[in-house]
CSV table of C-alpha atoms and ligand atoms in Angstrom, one decimal:
chain,number,residue,atom,x,y,z
R,1,MET,CA,0.0,0.0,0.0
R,2,THR,CA,1.3,3.4,-0.9
R,3,THR,CA,0.6,6.5,1.2
R,4,ARG,CA,0.4,10.2,0.4
R,5,LYS,CA,3.9,11.7,0.7
R,6,VAL,CA,4.0,14.5,3.3
R,7,THR,CA,6.6,17.1,4.1
R,8,ILE,CA,7.6,17.8,7.7
R,9,LYS,CA,9.3,21.0,8.4
R,10,GLN,CA,12.4,21.3,10.6
R,11,SER,CA,10.8,24.2,12.6
R,12,ASP,CA,7.8,22.0,13.4
R,13,VAL,CA,9.9,19.2,14.8
R,14,ILE,CA,11.9,21.7,16.9
R,15,GLU,CA,8.8,23.4,18.2
R,16,SER,CA,7.0,20.1,18.9
R,17,ILE,CA,9.9,18.8,21.0
R,18,TYR,CA,10.2,22.1,22.9
R,19,SER,CA,6.5,22.3,23.6
R,20,ALA,CA,6.3,18.6,24.7
R,21,LEU,CA,9.2,19.0,27.1
R,22,GLN,CA,7.8,22.2,28.7
R,23,TYR,CA,4.4,20.4,28.9
R,24,ILE,CA,5.7,17.3,30.7
R,25,SER,CA,7.8,19.3,33.0
R,26,TYR,CA,4.6,20.4,34.8
R,27,TYR,CA,1.8,18.1,33.8
R,28,HIS,CA,1.6,14.5,35.0
R,29,SER,CA,-0.5,12.4,32.6
R,30,PRO,CA,-4.1,11.7,33.6
R,31,ASP,CA,-3.5,7.9,34.2
R,32,PHE,CA,-0.7,8.8,36.6
R,33,ILE,CA,-2.8,11.2,38.6
R,34,LYS,CA,-5.7,8.7,38.8
R,35,ALA,CA,-3.4,5.9,39.9
R,36,MET,CA,-1.6,8.0,42.5
R,37,LYS,CA,-4.9,9.3,43.8
R,38,SER,CA,-6.2,5.7,44.2
R,39,ALA,CA,-2.9,4.8,46.0
R,40,TYR,CA,-3.5,7.7,48.4
R,41,GLU,CA,-7.1,6.7,49.1
R,42,LYS,CA,-6.3,3.1,50.0
R,43,GLU,CA,-3.0,3.8,51.9
R,44,THR,CA,-3.1,2.9,55.6
R,45,ASN,CA,0.5,3.7,56.6
R,46,ASN,CA,0.5,7.4,57.8
R,47,ALA,CA,4.0,8.2,56.7
R,48,ALA,CA,3.4,6.8,53.2
R,49,LYS,CA,0.0,8.5,52.9
R,50,ASN,CA,1.6,11.8,53.8
R,51,ALA,CA,4.3,11.3,51.2
R,52,ILE,CA,1.7,10.5,48.5
R,53,ALA,CA,-0.3,13.5,49.6
R,54,GLN,CA,2.8,15.7,49.1
R,55,ILE,CA,3.3,14.2,45.6
R,56,LEU,CA,-0.3,15.0,44.6
R,57,ILE,CA,-0.3,18.5,46.1
R,58,ASN,CA,2.9,19.2,44.3
R,59,SER,CA,1.5,17.8,41.0
R,60,LYS,CA,-1.5,20.2,41.2
R,61,MET,CA,0.7,23.2,42.2
R,62,CYS,CA,3.0,22.5,39.2
R,63,ALA,CA,0.1,22.2,36.8
R,64,PHE,CA,-1.4,25.5,37.9
R,65,GLY,CA,1.9,27.3,38.3
R,66,LYS,CA,3.6,25.8,35.2
R,67,ARG,CA,6.7,25.0,37.1
R,68,PRO,CA,8.6,21.7,37.2
R,69,LEU,CA,7.3,18.7,39.1
R,70,CYS,CA,10.8,17.9,40.3
R,71,GLN,CA,14.1,19.7,40.5
R,72,ASP,CA,15.6,16.9,38.5
R,73,THR,CA,14.0,17.8,35.2
R,74,GLY,CA,15.6,14.7,33.7
R,75,ILE,CA,17.6,13.5,30.8
R,76,VAL,CA,15.6,13.5,27.6
R,77,ASN,CA,14.6,10.2,26.1
R,78,VAL,CA,13.0,10.3,22.6
R,79,PHE,CA,11.4,7.3,20.8
R,80,MET,CA,10.6,8.1,17.1
R,81,GLU,CA,8.8,6.1,14.5
R,82,VAL,CA,9.5,7.7,11.1
R,83,GLY,CA,7.2,7.0,8.2
R,84,MET,CA,9.2,5.9,5.2
R,85,ASP,CA,7.1,8.2,3.0
R,86,VAL,CA,7.9,11.3,5.0
R,87,HIS,CA,9.8,14.1,3.1
R,88,TRP,CA,11.8,16.8,4.9
R,89,ASP,CA,12.0,20.5,4.6
R,90,ALA,CA,15.1,20.7,6.7
R,91,SER,CA,18.8,21.7,6.6
R,92,ILE,CA,19.9,19.7,9.7
R,93,SER,CA,19.6,16.1,10.8
R,94,LEU,CA,16.6,14.8,12.6
R,95,GLU,CA,18.7,14.3,15.7
R,96,ASP,CA,19.9,17.9,15.5
R,97,MET,CA,16.3,19.0,15.3
R,98,ILE,CA,15.4,17.1,18.4
R,99,ASN,CA,18.4,18.5,20.3
R,100,GLU,CA,17.5,22.1,19.2
R,101,GLY,CA,14.0,21.5,20.7
R,102,VAL,CA,15.6,20.2,23.9
R,103,SER,CA,17.9,23.2,24.2
R,104,LYS,CA,15.0,25.6,23.6
R,105,ALA,CA,12.9,23.9,26.2
R,106,TYR,CA,15.5,23.7,28.9
R,107,THR,CA,16.5,27.4,28.5
R,108,HIS,CA,12.9,28.7,28.4
R,109,PRO,CA,13.0,32.1,30.1
R,110,ASP,CA,9.6,31.7,31.9
R,111,ASN,CA,10.2,28.0,32.9
R,112,PRO,CA,13.9,27.2,32.8
R,113,LEU,CA,14.5,23.5,33.4
R,114,ARG,CA,17.5,22.2,35.2
R,115,ALA,CA,20.5,21.5,33.0
R,116,SER,CA,21.7,18.2,34.3
R,117,VAL,CA,23.5,16.6,31.4
R,118,VAL,CA,27.3,16.5,31.5
R,119,SER,CA,29.7,15.6,28.6
R,120,ASP,CA,32.9,13.7,28.9
R,121,PRO,CA,31.3,11.5,31.6
R,122,LEU,CA,34.5,9.7,32.6
R,123,PHE,CA,36.7,12.7,33.2
R,124,SER,CA,35.7,16.4,33.2
R,125,ARG,CA,31.9,15.9,33.5
R,126,LYS,CA,31.3,19.3,32.1
R,127,ASN,CA,27.6,20.5,32.1
R,128,THR,CA,26.4,21.1,28.6
R,129,LYS,CA,24.2,23.9,29.9
R,130,ASP,CA,21.1,23.2,27.9
R,131,ASN,CA,20.5,19.5,28.8
R,132,THR,CA,21.5,18.3,25.3
R,133,PRO,CA,22.0,15.8,23.9
R,134,ALA,CA,18.9,13.7,24.2
R,135,VAL,CA,19.0,9.9,24.0
R,136,ILE,CA,17.2,9.1,20.8
R,137,HIS,CA,15.8,5.8,19.4
R,138,THR,CA,14.6,5.8,15.8
R,139,LYS,CA,12.6,3.2,13.9
R,140,LEU,CA,11.6,3.4,10.3
R,141,VAL,CA,8.0,2.3,9.7
R,142,PRO,CA,5.6,2.3,6.7
R,143,GLY,CA,3.5,5.5,6.4
R,144,ASN,CA,3.7,9.2,6.2
R,145,LYS,CA,3.8,10.4,9.8
R,146,LEU,CA,6.4,11.1,12.4
R,147,ASP,CA,5.4,9.6,15.8
R,148,ILE,CA,7.4,10.9,18.8
R,149,ILE,CA,7.3,9.9,22.4
R,150,VAL,CA,9.2,12.4,24.5
R,151,ALA,CA,10.2,11.5,28.1
R,152,ALA,CA,12.3,13.3,30.7
R,153,LYS,CA,13.7,10.7,33.1
R,154,GLY,CA,15.1,11.7,36.4
R,155,CYS,CA,18.3,9.9,37.5
R,156,GLY,CA,17.1,8.8,40.9
R,157,SER,CA,15.1,6.2,38.9
R,158,GLU,CA,17.5,5.8,36.0
R,159,ASN,CA,20.2,4.9,38.5
R,160,LYS,CA,18.2,2.0,39.7
R,161,ALA,CA,18.1,0.2,36.4
R,162,LYS,CA,18.9,-3.5,36.7
R,163,PHE,CA,20.0,-6.1,34.2
R,164,THR,CA,20.7,-9.8,34.3
R,165,VAL,CA,20.9,-12.7,32.0
R,166,LEU,CA,19.0,-15.6,33.4
R,167,ASN,CA,19.2,-19.2,32.3
R,168,PRO,CA,16.3,-20.2,30.2
R,169,GLY,CA,14.7,-22.2,33.0
R,170,ASP,CA,15.2,-19.6,35.8
R,171,ASP,CA,12.4,-18.0,37.6
R,172,ILE,CA,12.0,-14.3,36.5
R,173,ILE,CA,9.6,-13.6,39.4
R,174,GLU,CA,12.2,-14.8,41.9
R,175,TRP,CA,14.9,-12.5,40.4
R,176,ILE,CA,12.6,-9.5,40.3
R,177,LEU,CA,11.4,-9.9,43.9
R,178,LYS,CA,14.9,-10.3,45.1
R,179,THR,CA,16.2,-7.3,43.1
R,180,ILE,CA,13.5,-4.7,44.0
R,181,PRO,CA,14.5,-4.3,47.6
R,182,SER,CA,18.1,-3.8,46.5
R,183,MET,CA,16.9,-0.7,44.6
R,184,GLY,CA,16.1,1.0,47.8
R,185,ALA,CA,14.0,4.1,47.8
R,186,GLY,CA,16.1,6.4,45.6
R,187,TRP,CA,13.7,5.9,42.7
R,188,CYS,CA,11.0,7.7,44.6
R,189,PRO,CA,8.3,5.1,44.7
R,190,PRO,CA,5.4,4.7,44.0
R,191,GLY,CA,6.1,4.5,40.4
R,192,ILE,CA,5.9,2.2,37.4
R,193,LEU,CA,8.2,-0.8,36.8
R,194,GLY,CA,9.3,-1.5,33.2
R,195,ILE,CA,10.6,-4.9,32.3
R,196,GLY,CA,12.1,-6.0,29.0
R,197,VAL,CA,12.6,-9.8,28.4
R,198,GLY,CA,14.5,-11.5,25.6
R,199,GLY,CA,16.4,-10.3,22.5
R,200,THR,CA,19.9,-9.3,23.5
R,201,PRO,CA,21.1,-7.3,26.5
R,202,GLU,CA,20.7,-3.9,24.8
R,203,LYS,CA,17.4,-4.9,23.3
R,204,ALA,CA,16.1,-5.9,26.8
R,205,MET,CA,17.1,-2.6,28.3
R,206,GLN,CA,15.5,-0.6,25.5
R,207,MET,CA,12.2,-2.6,25.8
R,208,ALA,CA,12.2,-2.0,29.6
R,209,LYS,CA,12.4,1.7,29.0
R,210,TYR,CA,9.9,1.8,26.2
R,211,SER,CA,7.4,-0.2,28.2
R,212,LEU,CA,7.3,2.7,30.7
R,213,MET,CA,5.8,4.9,27.9
R,214,GLU,CA,2.5,2.9,28.0
R,215,PRO,CA,-0.4,4.2,30.0
R,216,ILE,CA,-1.1,2.8,33.5
R,217,ASP,CA,-3.9,0.2,33.0
R,218,ILE,CA,-3.3,-2.5,35.6
R,219,ASP,CA,-6.8,-2.1,37.0
R,220,ASN,CA,-8.3,-3.1,33.6
R,221,LEU,CA,-6.5,-6.5,33.8
R,222,ARG,CA,-8.5,-7.4,36.9
R,223,GLU,CA,-11.7,-7.0,35.0
R,224,LYS,CA,-10.7,-9.1,32.0
R,225,ASP,CA,-12.0,-12.7,31.8
R,226,CYS,CA,-9.1,-14.0,29.9
R,227,LEU,CA,-5.5,-12.8,30.4
R,228,SER,CA,-2.5,-13.5,28.2
R,229,ASN,CA,0.6,-15.0,29.8
R,230,ILE,CA,2.2,-11.6,29.9
R,231,GLU,CA,-0.8,-10.0,31.4
R,232,SER,CA,-1.0,-12.7,34.1
R,233,LEU,CA,2.7,-12.2,34.9
R,234,ARG,CA,2.1,-8.4,35.1
R,235,LEU,CA,-0.7,-8.8,37.6
R,236,ASP,CA,1.2,-11.4,39.6
R,237,LEU,CA,4.3,-9.2,39.9
R,238,TYR,CA,2.2,-6.1,40.7
R,239,ASN,CA,0.6,-8.0,43.6
R,240,LYS,CA,3.8,-9.6,44.9
R,241,ILE,CA,5.9,-6.4,44.6
R,242,ASN,CA,3.3,-4.4,46.5
R,243,ALA,CA,3.1,-7.2,49.1
R,244,LEU,CA,6.8,-6.5,49.9
R,245,GLY,CA,5.6,-3.5,51.9
R,246,ILE,CA,8.2,-1.0,50.6
R,247,GLY,CA,5.6,1.7,50.0
R,248,ALA,CA,5.9,5.4,49.1
R,249,GLN,CA,9.5,6.6,49.6
R,250,GLY,CA,10.4,3.3,51.2
R,251,LEU,CA,8.4,4.3,54.3
R,252,GLY,CA,6.4,1.1,54.3
R,253,GLY,CA,2.8,0.9,52.9
R,254,LEU,CA,0.6,-0.7,50.4
R,255,THR,CA,1.7,0.8,47.1
R,256,THR,CA,5.3,0.5,45.8
R,257,VAL,CA,4.3,0.1,42.1
R,258,LEU,CA,1.3,1.7,40.3
R,259,ASP,CA,1.8,-0.7,37.4
R,260,VAL,CA,4.2,-3.3,36.0
R,261,LYS,CA,4.8,-3.2,32.2
R,262,ILE,CA,6.5,-6.0,30.3
R,263,GLN,CA,7.7,-6.2,26.7
R,264,ASP,CA,9.3,-9.3,25.2
R,265,TYR,CA,11.2,-10.2,22.0
R,266,PRO,CA,12.5,-13.5,20.6
R,267,THR,CA,15.8,-14.5,22.1
R,268,HIS,CA,18.6,-17.1,21.7
R,269,ALA,CA,17.6,-20.6,22.9
R,270,ALA,CA,20.4,-20.5,25.5
R,271,SER,CA,19.6,-17.0,26.9
R,272,GLN,CA,17.1,-15.0,28.9
R,273,PRO,CA,18.1,-11.4,29.2
R,274,VAL,CA,16.0,-9.5,31.7
R,275,ALA,CA,16.1,-5.7,32.2
R,276,MET,CA,14.2,-3.7,34.7
R,277,ILE,CA,13.9,0.1,34.9
R,278,PRO,CA,11.6,2.0,37.3
R,279,ASN,CA,9.7,5.3,36.6
R,280,CYS,CA,9.3,7.6,39.6
R,281,ALA,CA,7.0,10.1,41.2
R,282,ALA,CA,8.0,12.5,38.4
R,283,THR,CA,6.8,10.2,35.6
R,284,ARG,CA,7.0,12.4,32.5
R,285,HIS,CA,6.2,11.4,29.0
R,286,VAL,CA,3.9,12.4,26.1
R,287,HIS,CA,3.1,11.1,22.7
R,288,ILE,CA,2.8,13.5,19.7
R,289,THR,CA,2.3,13.0,16.0
R,290,LEU,CA,3.5,15.2,13.1
R,291,ASP,CA,1.7,14.7,9.8
R,292,GLY,CA,3.0,17.6,7.8
R,293,SER,CA,0.2,20.0,8.9
R,294,GLY,CA,2.2,21.7,11.6
R,295,VAL,CA,3.4,21.1,15.2
R,296,GLY,CA,2.3,18.0,17.1
R,297,ILE,CA,-0.8,18.6,19.2
R,298,LEU,CA,-0.5,18.1,22.9
R,299,PRO,CA,-3.3,16.5,25.0
R,300,GLU,CA,-5.7,18.9,26.7
R,301,VAL,CA,-5.4,19.0,30.4
R,302,ASP,CA,-8.4,18.2,32.6
R,303,PHE,CA,-7.7,20.2,35.8
R,304,ASP,CA,-10.7,18.7,37.5
R,305,LEU,CA,-8.7,15.4,37.7
R,306,TYR,CA,-6.4,16.8,40.4
R,307,PRO,CA,-7.7,15.8,43.9
R,308,ASN,CA,-8.3,18.5,46.6
R,309,ILE,CA,-5.8,17.3,49.2
R,310,GLU,CA,-4.3,19.5,51.9
R,311,MET,CA,-1.4,18.8,54.1
R,312,ASP,CA,-2.3,17.9,57.6
R,313,TYR,CA,0.4,19.5,59.8
R,314,SER,CA,-1.3,18.7,63.1
R,315,ARG,CA,1.2,15.8,63.8
R,316,TYR,CA,4.3,17.8,62.9
R,317,LYS,CA,6.6,19.2,65.5
R,318,ARG,CA,8.0,22.7,64.9
R,319,VAL,CA,11.8,22.9,65.1
R,320,ASP,CA,13.9,26.1,65.2
R,321,LEU,CA,17.1,25.1,63.4
R,322,ASN,CA,19.0,28.2,64.6
R,323,SER,CA,18.8,27.2,68.2
R,324,ILE,CA,18.5,23.4,68.0
R,325,THR,CA,20.9,21.4,70.2
R,326,LYS,CA,22.1,17.8,70.1
R,327,ASP,CA,20.2,17.2,73.3
R,328,GLN,CA,16.9,18.2,71.7
R,329,MET,CA,17.7,16.1,68.6
R,330,SER,CA,18.1,13.1,70.9
R,331,SER,CA,14.4,13.2,71.7
R,332,TRP,CA,13.5,12.6,68.0
R,333,ASN,CA,12.5,9.1,66.9
R,334,ILE,CA,12.4,7.7,63.5
R,335,GLY,CA,9.1,8.5,61.8
R,336,ASP,CA,8.7,11.7,63.7
R,337,THR,CA,7.5,14.5,61.3
R,338,LEU,CA,9.1,17.9,61.7
R,339,LEU,CA,8.6,21.4,60.3
R,340,LEU,CA,12.0,23.0,60.0
R,341,SER,CA,12.6,26.7,60.2
R,342,GLY,CA,16.0,28.4,60.2
R,343,THR,CA,19.2,28.3,58.1
R,344,ILE,CA,20.4,25.2,56.2
R,345,ILE,CA,23.3,24.8,53.8
R,346,THR,CA,23.1,22.9,50.6
R,347,GLY,CA,25.5,20.6,48.8
R,348,ARG,CA,25.4,17.5,46.6
R,349,ASP,CA,27.7,15.1,44.7
R,350,ALA,CA,30.2,17.4,43.0
R,351,ALA,CA,30.2,19.9,45.9
R,352,HIS,CA,31.1,17.1,48.4
R,353,LYS,CA,33.9,16.0,46.1
R,354,ARG,CA,35.3,19.5,45.9
R,355,LEU,CA,34.9,20.1,49.6
R,356,LYS,CA,36.9,16.8,50.3
R,357,GLN,CA,39.6,17.9,47.9
R,358,MET,CA,39.9,21.3,49.6
R,359,ILE,CA,39.9,19.7,53.1
R,360,ASP,CA,42.4,17.1,52.1
R,361,GLY,CA,44.6,19.7,50.5
R,362,GLY,CA,44.6,21.8,53.7
R,363,GLU,CA,42.6,24.7,52.2
R,364,GLY,CA,39.7,24.2,54.6
R,365,LEU,CA,36.2,25.2,53.6
R,366,PRO,CA,35.4,27.8,50.9
R,367,ASP,CA,35.1,31.5,52.1
R,368,GLY,CA,31.7,32.2,53.4
R,369,VAL,CA,30.7,28.6,54.0
R,370,ASP,CA,29.9,27.7,57.6
R,371,PHE,CA,28.4,24.4,58.2
R,372,ASN,CA,28.9,24.5,62.0
R,373,ASN,CA,25.7,23.5,63.8
R,374,LYS,CA,23.7,23.4,60.6
R,375,PHE,CA,22.0,20.8,58.6
R,376,ILE,CA,23.2,20.1,55.0
R,377,TYR,CA,20.4,19.7,52.4
R,378,TYR,CA,21.3,17.5,49.5
R,379,VAL,CA,19.7,19.4,46.6
R,380,GLY,CA,20.4,20.9,43.2
R,381,PRO,CA,17.5,23.4,42.7
R,382,VAL,CA,16.0,24.7,39.5
R,383,ASP,CA,16.8,28.4,38.9
R,384,ALA,CA,14.2,30.9,40.1
R,385,VAL,CA,11.9,32.9,37.8
R,386,GLY,CA,9.8,36.0,38.4
R,387,ASP,CA,9.4,36.7,42.1
R,388,GLU,CA,10.4,33.1,43.2
R,389,VAL,CA,13.1,32.8,45.8
R,390,ILE,CA,14.2,29.6,44.2
R,391,GLY,CA,12.8,27.1,41.7
R,392,PRO,CA,11.7,23.6,42.6
R,393,ALA,CA,14.1,22.3,45.2
R,394,GLY,CA,13.4,18.7,46.3
R,395,PRO,CA,15.9,16.3,47.9
R,396,THR,CA,18.4,14.2,45.9
R,397,THR,CA,19.4,10.6,46.8
R,398,ALA,CA,21.4,10.7,50.0
R,399,THR,CA,22.9,7.3,49.6
R,400,ARG,CA,25.3,8.7,47.1
R,401,MET,CA,26.7,11.0,49.8
R,402,ASP,CA,27.3,8.1,52.2
R,403,LYS,CA,31.0,8.0,51.3
R,404,PHE,CA,31.4,11.6,52.5
R,405,SER,CA,29.6,11.4,55.8
R,406,GLU,CA,32.5,10.8,58.1
R,407,MET,CA,34.5,13.5,56.3
R,408,MET,CA,31.7,16.0,56.7
R,409,PHE,CA,31.1,15.3,60.4
R,410,GLU,CA,34.7,15.3,61.3
R,411,ASN,CA,35.6,18.5,59.4
R,412,THR,CA,32.6,20.8,59.2
R,413,GLY,CA,30.5,20.5,62.4
R,414,ILE,CA,27.3,19.6,60.6
R,415,LEU,CA,24.4,18.6,62.9
R,416,GLY,CA,22.8,16.3,60.3
R,417,MET,CA,21.6,15.9,56.8
R,418,ILE,CA,18.4,16.2,54.8
R,419,GLY,CA,17.9,14.2,51.6
R,420,LYS,CA,15.8,11.3,50.3
R,421,ALA,CA,16.1,7.5,50.4
R,422,GLU,CA,18.0,5.2,52.7
R,423,ARG,CA,21.5,5.5,54.2
R,424,GLY,CA,23.9,2.6,54.4
R,425,ASP,CA,24.7,0.8,57.6
R,426,SER,CA,28.1,2.5,58.1
R,427,THR,CA,26.5,6.0,57.6
R,428,SER,CA,23.8,5.2,60.2
R,429,GLN,CA,26.7,4.2,62.5
R,430,THR,CA,28.5,7.4,61.7
R,431,ILE,CA,25.3,9.4,62.4
R,432,ARG,CA,25.1,7.6,65.8
R,433,LYS,CA,28.8,8.3,66.5
R,434,TYR,CA,28.3,12.1,66.1
R,435,LYS,CA,24.8,12.0,67.8
R,436,ALA,CA,23.5,13.5,64.5
R,437,THR,CA,20.3,12.8,62.5
R,438,TYR,CA,19.3,12.2,58.9
R,439,LEU,CA,16.0,13.7,57.8
R,440,ILE,CA,14.1,12.9,54.6
R,441,ALA,CA,12.0,15.2,52.5
R,442,VAL,CA,9.7,13.8,49.8
R,443,GLY,CA,11.3,13.1,46.4
R,444,GLY,CA,8.8,14.3,43.8
R,445,ALA,CA,7.5,17.2,45.9
R,446,ALA,CA,10.0,19.7,44.8
R,447,TYR,CA,7.8,22.7,44.0
R,448,LEU,CA,5.9,22.3,47.2
R,449,ILE,CA,9.1,22.2,49.2
R,450,SER,CA,10.5,25.2,47.4
R,451,LYS,CA,7.6,27.3,48.9
R,452,SER,CA,9.1,26.8,52.4
R,453,ILE,CA,12.4,28.3,51.3
R,454,LYS,CA,12.1,32.0,52.1
R,455,LYS,CA,15.6,33.2,51.2
R,456,ALA,CA,18.3,31.6,49.0
R,457,LYS,CA,21.8,32.8,48.4
R,458,LYS,CA,24.6,31.1,46.4
R,459,ILE,CA,27.6,31.1,48.7
R,460,ALA,CA,30.2,28.9,47.0
R,461,PHE,CA,31.1,26.9,43.9
R,462,LYS,CA,29.1,29.3,41.8
R,463,ASP,CA,30.8,27.9,38.7
R,464,MET,CA,29.2,24.5,39.3
R,465,GLY,CA,25.6,25.3,38.1
R,466,MET,CA,23.2,23.0,40.0
R,467,GLU,CA,26.0,21.8,42.2
R,468,ALA,CA,26.6,25.2,43.7
R,469,ILE,CA,26.4,25.6,47.5
R,470,TYR,CA,23.4,27.7,48.7
R,471,GLU,CA,22.4,29.1,52.1
R,472,PHE,CA,18.6,28.7,52.5
R,473,GLU,CA,16.4,30.3,55.1
R,474,VAL,CA,13.5,27.9,55.5
R,475,GLU,CA,10.1,28.2,57.2
R,476,ASP,CA,8.1,25.1,58.1
R,477,MET,CA,9.9,22.7,55.7
R,478,PRO,CA,8.2,19.3,56.1
R,479,VAL,CA,10.6,16.4,56.9
R,480,THR,CA,10.6,13.0,58.6
R,481,VAL,CA,13.3,11.6,60.9
R,482,ALA,CA,14.9,8.7,59.0
R,483,VAL,CA,18.0,8.0,61.1
R,484,ASP,CA,17.9,9.1,64.7
R,485,THR,CA,20.7,9.9,67.0
R,486,GLU,CA,21.0,6.3,68.1
R,487,GLY,CA,21.5,5.2,64.5
R,488,LYS,CA,18.1,3.6,64.1
R,489,ASN,CA,17.1,3.7,60.5
R,490,ILE,CA,13.5,4.0,59.2
R,491,HIS,CA,14.6,2.2,56.0
R,492,SER,CA,15.8,-0.9,57.7
R,493,ILE,CA,12.9,-2.6,55.8
R,494,PHE,CA,15.3,-2.9,52.8
R,495,LYS,CA,17.3,-5.5,54.8
R,496,ASN,CA,14.3,-7.5,56.1
R,497,ILE,CA,12.1,-8.1,53.1
R,498,PRO,CA,11.5,-11.8,52.6
R,499,VAL,CA,11.6,-13.2,49.1
R,500,ILE,CA,8.1,-14.3,48.2
R,501,ASN,CA,7.6,-16.8,45.4
X,1,SF4,S1,10.8,12.1,41.6
X,1,SF4,FE1,12.7,11.3,42.5
X,1,SF4,S2,13.7,9.9,41.0
X,1,SF4,FE2,12.1,11.2,40.0
X,1,SF4,S3,13.2,12.9,39.1
X,1,SF4,FE3,12.4,13.6,41.1
X,1,SF4,S4,14.1,13.1,42.6
X,1,SF4,FE4,14.5,12.0,40.7
């Protein structure tokens, strides 16, 4: 069958990618909002329910405020199906068009997105400043359209990607249930689990990622009379993973995954590659089609879908960080919810590395940086716009900073840390040794959290973009005690989860 030849303009591709990335930076898809709302309604664990509430409130604030759902605005993933009858009115390659759209989206003056991509990953790790290049997958198909799925994947979830090659007779369920707890909470559950089975190693990884682009529809499977083998496996995994009790942000609870997606492909008789990639509280993707008539049309947003949930601060304890003492901190127990007010200092991966180099080299701390008796907040915020003090500023995964904990306590006088996800055993012991505390904020509630930051000043490493050190004045910033001064760890669930077959 032949189809009408159409011509797609370079400017339409660029504009479509730009608009799609701006759109997904602040709109969750309807299926995601519905699934998260249903998880909220059925949750019985207070800490997990509170975390889901923050994610939903944040989602609504971002939709109305047109500001990013998370401070990690992701690395751009693009899946394209290019019709073989498409003609081009273009002077650059299709990949260059995509990257122009990415650059335009991430440097938008009214809603700048965080530039997180670095080139030369093994050595200088230099920020490319506009989040280019995207990771692009292209398939040629019959027809005269250009189908594009645009996704922005945060690295808390990307970093938890898993891969194995099982023997053909091995039990995939056993491997998945054993592996999920090892992913910890850094992927900001609840989210969606994408699984790719078969093909070759790289094909399995690509399928796992691509499966995450499908809408959440696990509830439909329950209503079907006859399920395919893959559908039965999805439902089985969904039930068994949620029965592990990891819950929102790893705080325990009923919902760890909102859906499980599986794609498969023929494979070698001697092999069974299996890849698994989660999508997080900031699940962001949209599908657009270009048919030569102009830019791709984005879905209309139904603002009535957003639930009316308000934060219940009645169980929170107010804490003045400017006068807090270790004695007072020793009365906090894991699970206690606090509203922090006062001064905190920020710092994340590259800042810790540079601080260590300066301390090891005898230079001491940078001028103007005083951590003494302060909490350090692991965050790389989005730049402010308009009258904002700071853009979305949620926590990054604290586990990556574990290796710096002893160095920070010994040399800087910090009282504790604020981040997201679990700490390792040795860091919990270090926290105990220094009678310190580790507090968690909700990953995926970045815009909500940013509203509790009343003043923000870059005080060091200004050349390092999102890795710069800030001084924040916060008021009523909501956090939960995750490691107390005795080294007790709220995330110890990750050590005790039984393998269910
Ligand atoms: S929700 Fe969590 S994993 Fe997702 S982008 Fe934000 S910080 Fe990263």
